[in-house]
Short mmCIF file of C-alpha atoms in Angstrom, two decimals:
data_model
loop_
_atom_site.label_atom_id
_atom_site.label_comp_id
_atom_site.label_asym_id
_atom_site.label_seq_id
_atom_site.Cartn_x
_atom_site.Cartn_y
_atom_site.Cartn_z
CA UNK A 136 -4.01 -2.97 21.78
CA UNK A 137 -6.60 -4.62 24.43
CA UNK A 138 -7.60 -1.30 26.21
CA UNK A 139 -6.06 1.21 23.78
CA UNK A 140 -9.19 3.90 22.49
CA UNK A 141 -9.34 3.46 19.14
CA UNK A 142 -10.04 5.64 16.25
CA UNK A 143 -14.03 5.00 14.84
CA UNK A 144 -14.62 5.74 11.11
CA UNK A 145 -14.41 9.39 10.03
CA UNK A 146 -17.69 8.49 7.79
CA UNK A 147 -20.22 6.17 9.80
CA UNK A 148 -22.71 4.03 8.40
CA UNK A 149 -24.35 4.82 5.01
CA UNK A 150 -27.63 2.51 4.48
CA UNK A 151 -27.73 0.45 1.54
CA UNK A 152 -30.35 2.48 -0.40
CA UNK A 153 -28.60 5.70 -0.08
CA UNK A 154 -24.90 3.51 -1.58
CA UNK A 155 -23.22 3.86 -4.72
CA UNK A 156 -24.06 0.69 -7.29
CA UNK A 157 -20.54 -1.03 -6.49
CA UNK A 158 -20.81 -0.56 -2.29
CA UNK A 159 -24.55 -1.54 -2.45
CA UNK A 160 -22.86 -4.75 -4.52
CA UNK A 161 -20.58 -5.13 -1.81
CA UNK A 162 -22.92 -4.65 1.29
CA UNK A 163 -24.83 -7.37 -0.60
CA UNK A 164 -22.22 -9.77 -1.04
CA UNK A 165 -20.38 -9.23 1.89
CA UNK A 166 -22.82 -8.14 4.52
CA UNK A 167 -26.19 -7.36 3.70
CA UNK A 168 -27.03 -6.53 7.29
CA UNK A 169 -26.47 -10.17 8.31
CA UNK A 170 -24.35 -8.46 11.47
CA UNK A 171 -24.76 -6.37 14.49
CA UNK A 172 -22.03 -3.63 13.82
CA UNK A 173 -21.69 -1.96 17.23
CA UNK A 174 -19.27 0.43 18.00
CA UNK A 175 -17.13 -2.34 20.34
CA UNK A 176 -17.15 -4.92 17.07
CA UNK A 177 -15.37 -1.88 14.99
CA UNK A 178 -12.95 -1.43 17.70
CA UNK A 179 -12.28 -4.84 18.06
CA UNK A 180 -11.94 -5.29 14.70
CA UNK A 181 -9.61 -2.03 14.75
CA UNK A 182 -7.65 -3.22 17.46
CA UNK A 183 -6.72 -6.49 15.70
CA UNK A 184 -6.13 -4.97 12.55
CA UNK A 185 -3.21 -2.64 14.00
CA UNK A 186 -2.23 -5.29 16.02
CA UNK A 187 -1.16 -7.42 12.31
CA UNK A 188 0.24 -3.98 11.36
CA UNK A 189 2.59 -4.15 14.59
CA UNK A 190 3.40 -8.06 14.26
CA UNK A 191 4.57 -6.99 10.35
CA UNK A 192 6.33 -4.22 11.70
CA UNK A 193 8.23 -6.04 13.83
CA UNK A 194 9.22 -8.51 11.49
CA UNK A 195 10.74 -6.06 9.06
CA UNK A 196 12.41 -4.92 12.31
CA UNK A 197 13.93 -8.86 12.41
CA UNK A 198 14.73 -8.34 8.62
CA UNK A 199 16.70 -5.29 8.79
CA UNK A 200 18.75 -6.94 12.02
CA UNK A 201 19.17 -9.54 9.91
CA UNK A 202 20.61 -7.60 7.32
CA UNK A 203 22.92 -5.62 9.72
CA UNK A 204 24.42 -8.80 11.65
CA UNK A 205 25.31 -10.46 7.62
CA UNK A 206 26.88 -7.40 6.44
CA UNK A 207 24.28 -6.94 3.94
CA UNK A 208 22.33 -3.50 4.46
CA UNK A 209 24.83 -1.82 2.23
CA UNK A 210 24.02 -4.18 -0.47
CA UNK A 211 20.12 -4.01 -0.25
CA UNK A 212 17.60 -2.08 -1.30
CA UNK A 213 14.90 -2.72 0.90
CA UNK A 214 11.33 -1.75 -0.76
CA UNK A 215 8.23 -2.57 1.48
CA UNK A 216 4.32 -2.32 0.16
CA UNK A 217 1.20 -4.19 0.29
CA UNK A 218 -1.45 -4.91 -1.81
CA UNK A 219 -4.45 -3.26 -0.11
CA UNK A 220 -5.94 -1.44 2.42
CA UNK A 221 -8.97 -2.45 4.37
CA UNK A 222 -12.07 0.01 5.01
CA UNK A 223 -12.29 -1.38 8.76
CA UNK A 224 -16.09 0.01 9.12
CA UNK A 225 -15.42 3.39 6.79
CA UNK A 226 -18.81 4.28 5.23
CA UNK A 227 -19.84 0.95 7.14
CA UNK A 228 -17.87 -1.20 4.73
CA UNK A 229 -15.49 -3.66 5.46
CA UNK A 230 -12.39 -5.28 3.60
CA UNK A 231 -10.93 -4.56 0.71
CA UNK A 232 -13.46 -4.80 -2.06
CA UNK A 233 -14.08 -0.99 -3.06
CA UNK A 234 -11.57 1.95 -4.74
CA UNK A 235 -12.37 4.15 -1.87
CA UNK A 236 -8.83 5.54 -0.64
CA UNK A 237 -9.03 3.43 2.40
CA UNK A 238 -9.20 0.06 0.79
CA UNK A 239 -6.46 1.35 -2.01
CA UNK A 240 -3.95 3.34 -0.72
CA UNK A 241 -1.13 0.81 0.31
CA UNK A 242 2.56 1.65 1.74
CA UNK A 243 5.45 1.99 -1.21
CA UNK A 244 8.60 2.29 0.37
CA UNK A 245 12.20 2.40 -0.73
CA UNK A 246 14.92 2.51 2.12
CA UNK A 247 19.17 1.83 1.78
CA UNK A 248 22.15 3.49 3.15
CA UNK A 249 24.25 6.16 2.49
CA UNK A 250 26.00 3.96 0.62
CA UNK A 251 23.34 2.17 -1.43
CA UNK A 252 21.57 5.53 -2.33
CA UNK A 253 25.16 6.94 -3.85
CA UNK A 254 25.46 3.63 -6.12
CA UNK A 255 22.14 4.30 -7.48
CA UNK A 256 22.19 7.89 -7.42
CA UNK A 257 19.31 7.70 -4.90
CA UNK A 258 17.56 10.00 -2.90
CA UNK A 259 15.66 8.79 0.13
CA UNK A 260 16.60 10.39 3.36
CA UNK A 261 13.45 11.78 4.76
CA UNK A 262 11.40 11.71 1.10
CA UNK A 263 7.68 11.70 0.53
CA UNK A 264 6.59 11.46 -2.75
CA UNK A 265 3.26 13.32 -3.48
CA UNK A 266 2.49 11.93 -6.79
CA UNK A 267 0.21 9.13 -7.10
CA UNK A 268 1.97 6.30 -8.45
CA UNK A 269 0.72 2.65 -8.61
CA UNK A 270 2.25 -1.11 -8.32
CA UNK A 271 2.71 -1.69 -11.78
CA UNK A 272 5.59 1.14 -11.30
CA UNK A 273 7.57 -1.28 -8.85
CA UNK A 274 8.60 -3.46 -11.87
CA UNK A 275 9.98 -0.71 -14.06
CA UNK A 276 11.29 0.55 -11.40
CA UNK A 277 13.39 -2.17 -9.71
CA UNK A 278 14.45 -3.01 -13.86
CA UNK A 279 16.25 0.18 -13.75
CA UNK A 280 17.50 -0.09 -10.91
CA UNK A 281 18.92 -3.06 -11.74
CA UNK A 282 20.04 -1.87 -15.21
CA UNK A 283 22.01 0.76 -13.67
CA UNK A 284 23.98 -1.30 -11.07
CA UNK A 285 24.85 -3.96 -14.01
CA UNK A 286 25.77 -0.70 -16.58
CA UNK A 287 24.89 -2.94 -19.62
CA UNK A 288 21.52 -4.51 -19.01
CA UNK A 289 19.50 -2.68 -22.37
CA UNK A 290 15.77 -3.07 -21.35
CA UNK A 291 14.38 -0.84 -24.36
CA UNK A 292 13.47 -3.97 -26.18
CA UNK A 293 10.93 -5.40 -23.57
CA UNK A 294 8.50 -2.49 -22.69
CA UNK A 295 6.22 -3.23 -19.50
CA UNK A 296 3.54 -1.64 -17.64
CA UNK A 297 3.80 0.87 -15.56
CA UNK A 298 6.18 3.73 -15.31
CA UNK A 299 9.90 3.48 -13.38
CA UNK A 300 10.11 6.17 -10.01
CA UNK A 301 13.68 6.01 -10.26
CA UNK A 302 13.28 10.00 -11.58
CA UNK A 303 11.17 10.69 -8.39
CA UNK A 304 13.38 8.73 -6.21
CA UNK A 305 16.76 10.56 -7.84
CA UNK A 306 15.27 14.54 -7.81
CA UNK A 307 13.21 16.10 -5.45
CA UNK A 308 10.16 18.43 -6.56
CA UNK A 309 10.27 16.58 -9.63
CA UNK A 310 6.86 18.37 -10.51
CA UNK A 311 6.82 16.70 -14.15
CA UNK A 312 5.58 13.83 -12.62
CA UNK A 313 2.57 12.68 -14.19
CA UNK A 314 1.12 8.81 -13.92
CA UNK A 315 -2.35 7.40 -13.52
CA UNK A 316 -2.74 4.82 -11.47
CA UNK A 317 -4.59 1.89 -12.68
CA UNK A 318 -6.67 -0.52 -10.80
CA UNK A 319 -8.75 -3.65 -12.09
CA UNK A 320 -12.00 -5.81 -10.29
CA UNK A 321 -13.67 -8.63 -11.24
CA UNK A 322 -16.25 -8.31 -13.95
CA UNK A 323 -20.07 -8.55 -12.30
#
């Protein structure tokens, strides 16, 4: 990305004072004006962060040739997701440590073949799922999954967290959708 424009924040700077409680708590732990934030240090700091996004990218790319060359893609379901975001200079703040949508909205995809979504009853091809849903729905999820390719795996007895997307990922406009996502910090 050396040379590439990149995208600034879509909401600058906001000075401490004029901060909710939990970003003025962050500035102060994390920055508290100890650094020159010029418009070159966000887009350097841009630049490398897309640059990690590539290098992972390509990497799943080496996965998914993997998969191919060992037979294997029809017998995977791949699911990719992370477990943040980063604010990358957004309201002037930086990492992860906020619920703004930046720092918390994270990648949740589900991908197989033809022949993987018919064993599962699957949906995927070209999907995107409106609904909020949340990480503690990847367990329930992959549990039914997995319950339906074994036909005899009886989960009823060991309730979890979280809510299974297999409905979402069978139906489309499924509008009964309704989960709230959940997210924790540390205690001050």
């Amino acid at each position: 990305y050396d040379g590439v424009e990149m995208d600034m924040p879509t909401v600058g700077f906001i000075p401490r004072e004029k901060r909710d409680h939990h970003s003025q708590r962050v500035y102060d732990c994390m920055d508290a004006g100890d650094y020159d934030i010029t418009e070159e240090r966000i887009a350097n700091a841009r630049r490398a962060y897309y640059s990690m996004v590539s290098f992972v990218d390509a990497k799943v790319g080496e996965l998914m040739a993997t998969l191919d060359q060992q037979g294997l893609m029809d017998d995977t379901l791949v699911v990719f997701t992370a477990d943040h975001g980063d604010m990358l200079g957004e309201r002037g703040m930086w990492f992860k440590e906020t619920y703004h949508e930046r720092a918390t909205r994270v990648p949740l995809v589900f991908w197989g073949t033809e022949s993987m979504c018919q064993k599962y009853g699957l949906d995927l091809a070209g999907r995107h799922i409106e609904q909020v849903v949340s990480l503690l729905d990847l367990f329930p999820t992959l549990r039914e999954l997995a319950a339906s390719a074994e036909g005899n795996l009886d989960w009823s007895q060991h309730p979890v967290h979280g809510t299974s997307l297999v409905a979402a990922l069978r139906t489309r406009g499924s509008s009964s959708w309704s989960d709230p996502s959940c997210a924790s910090t540390h205690p001050k």
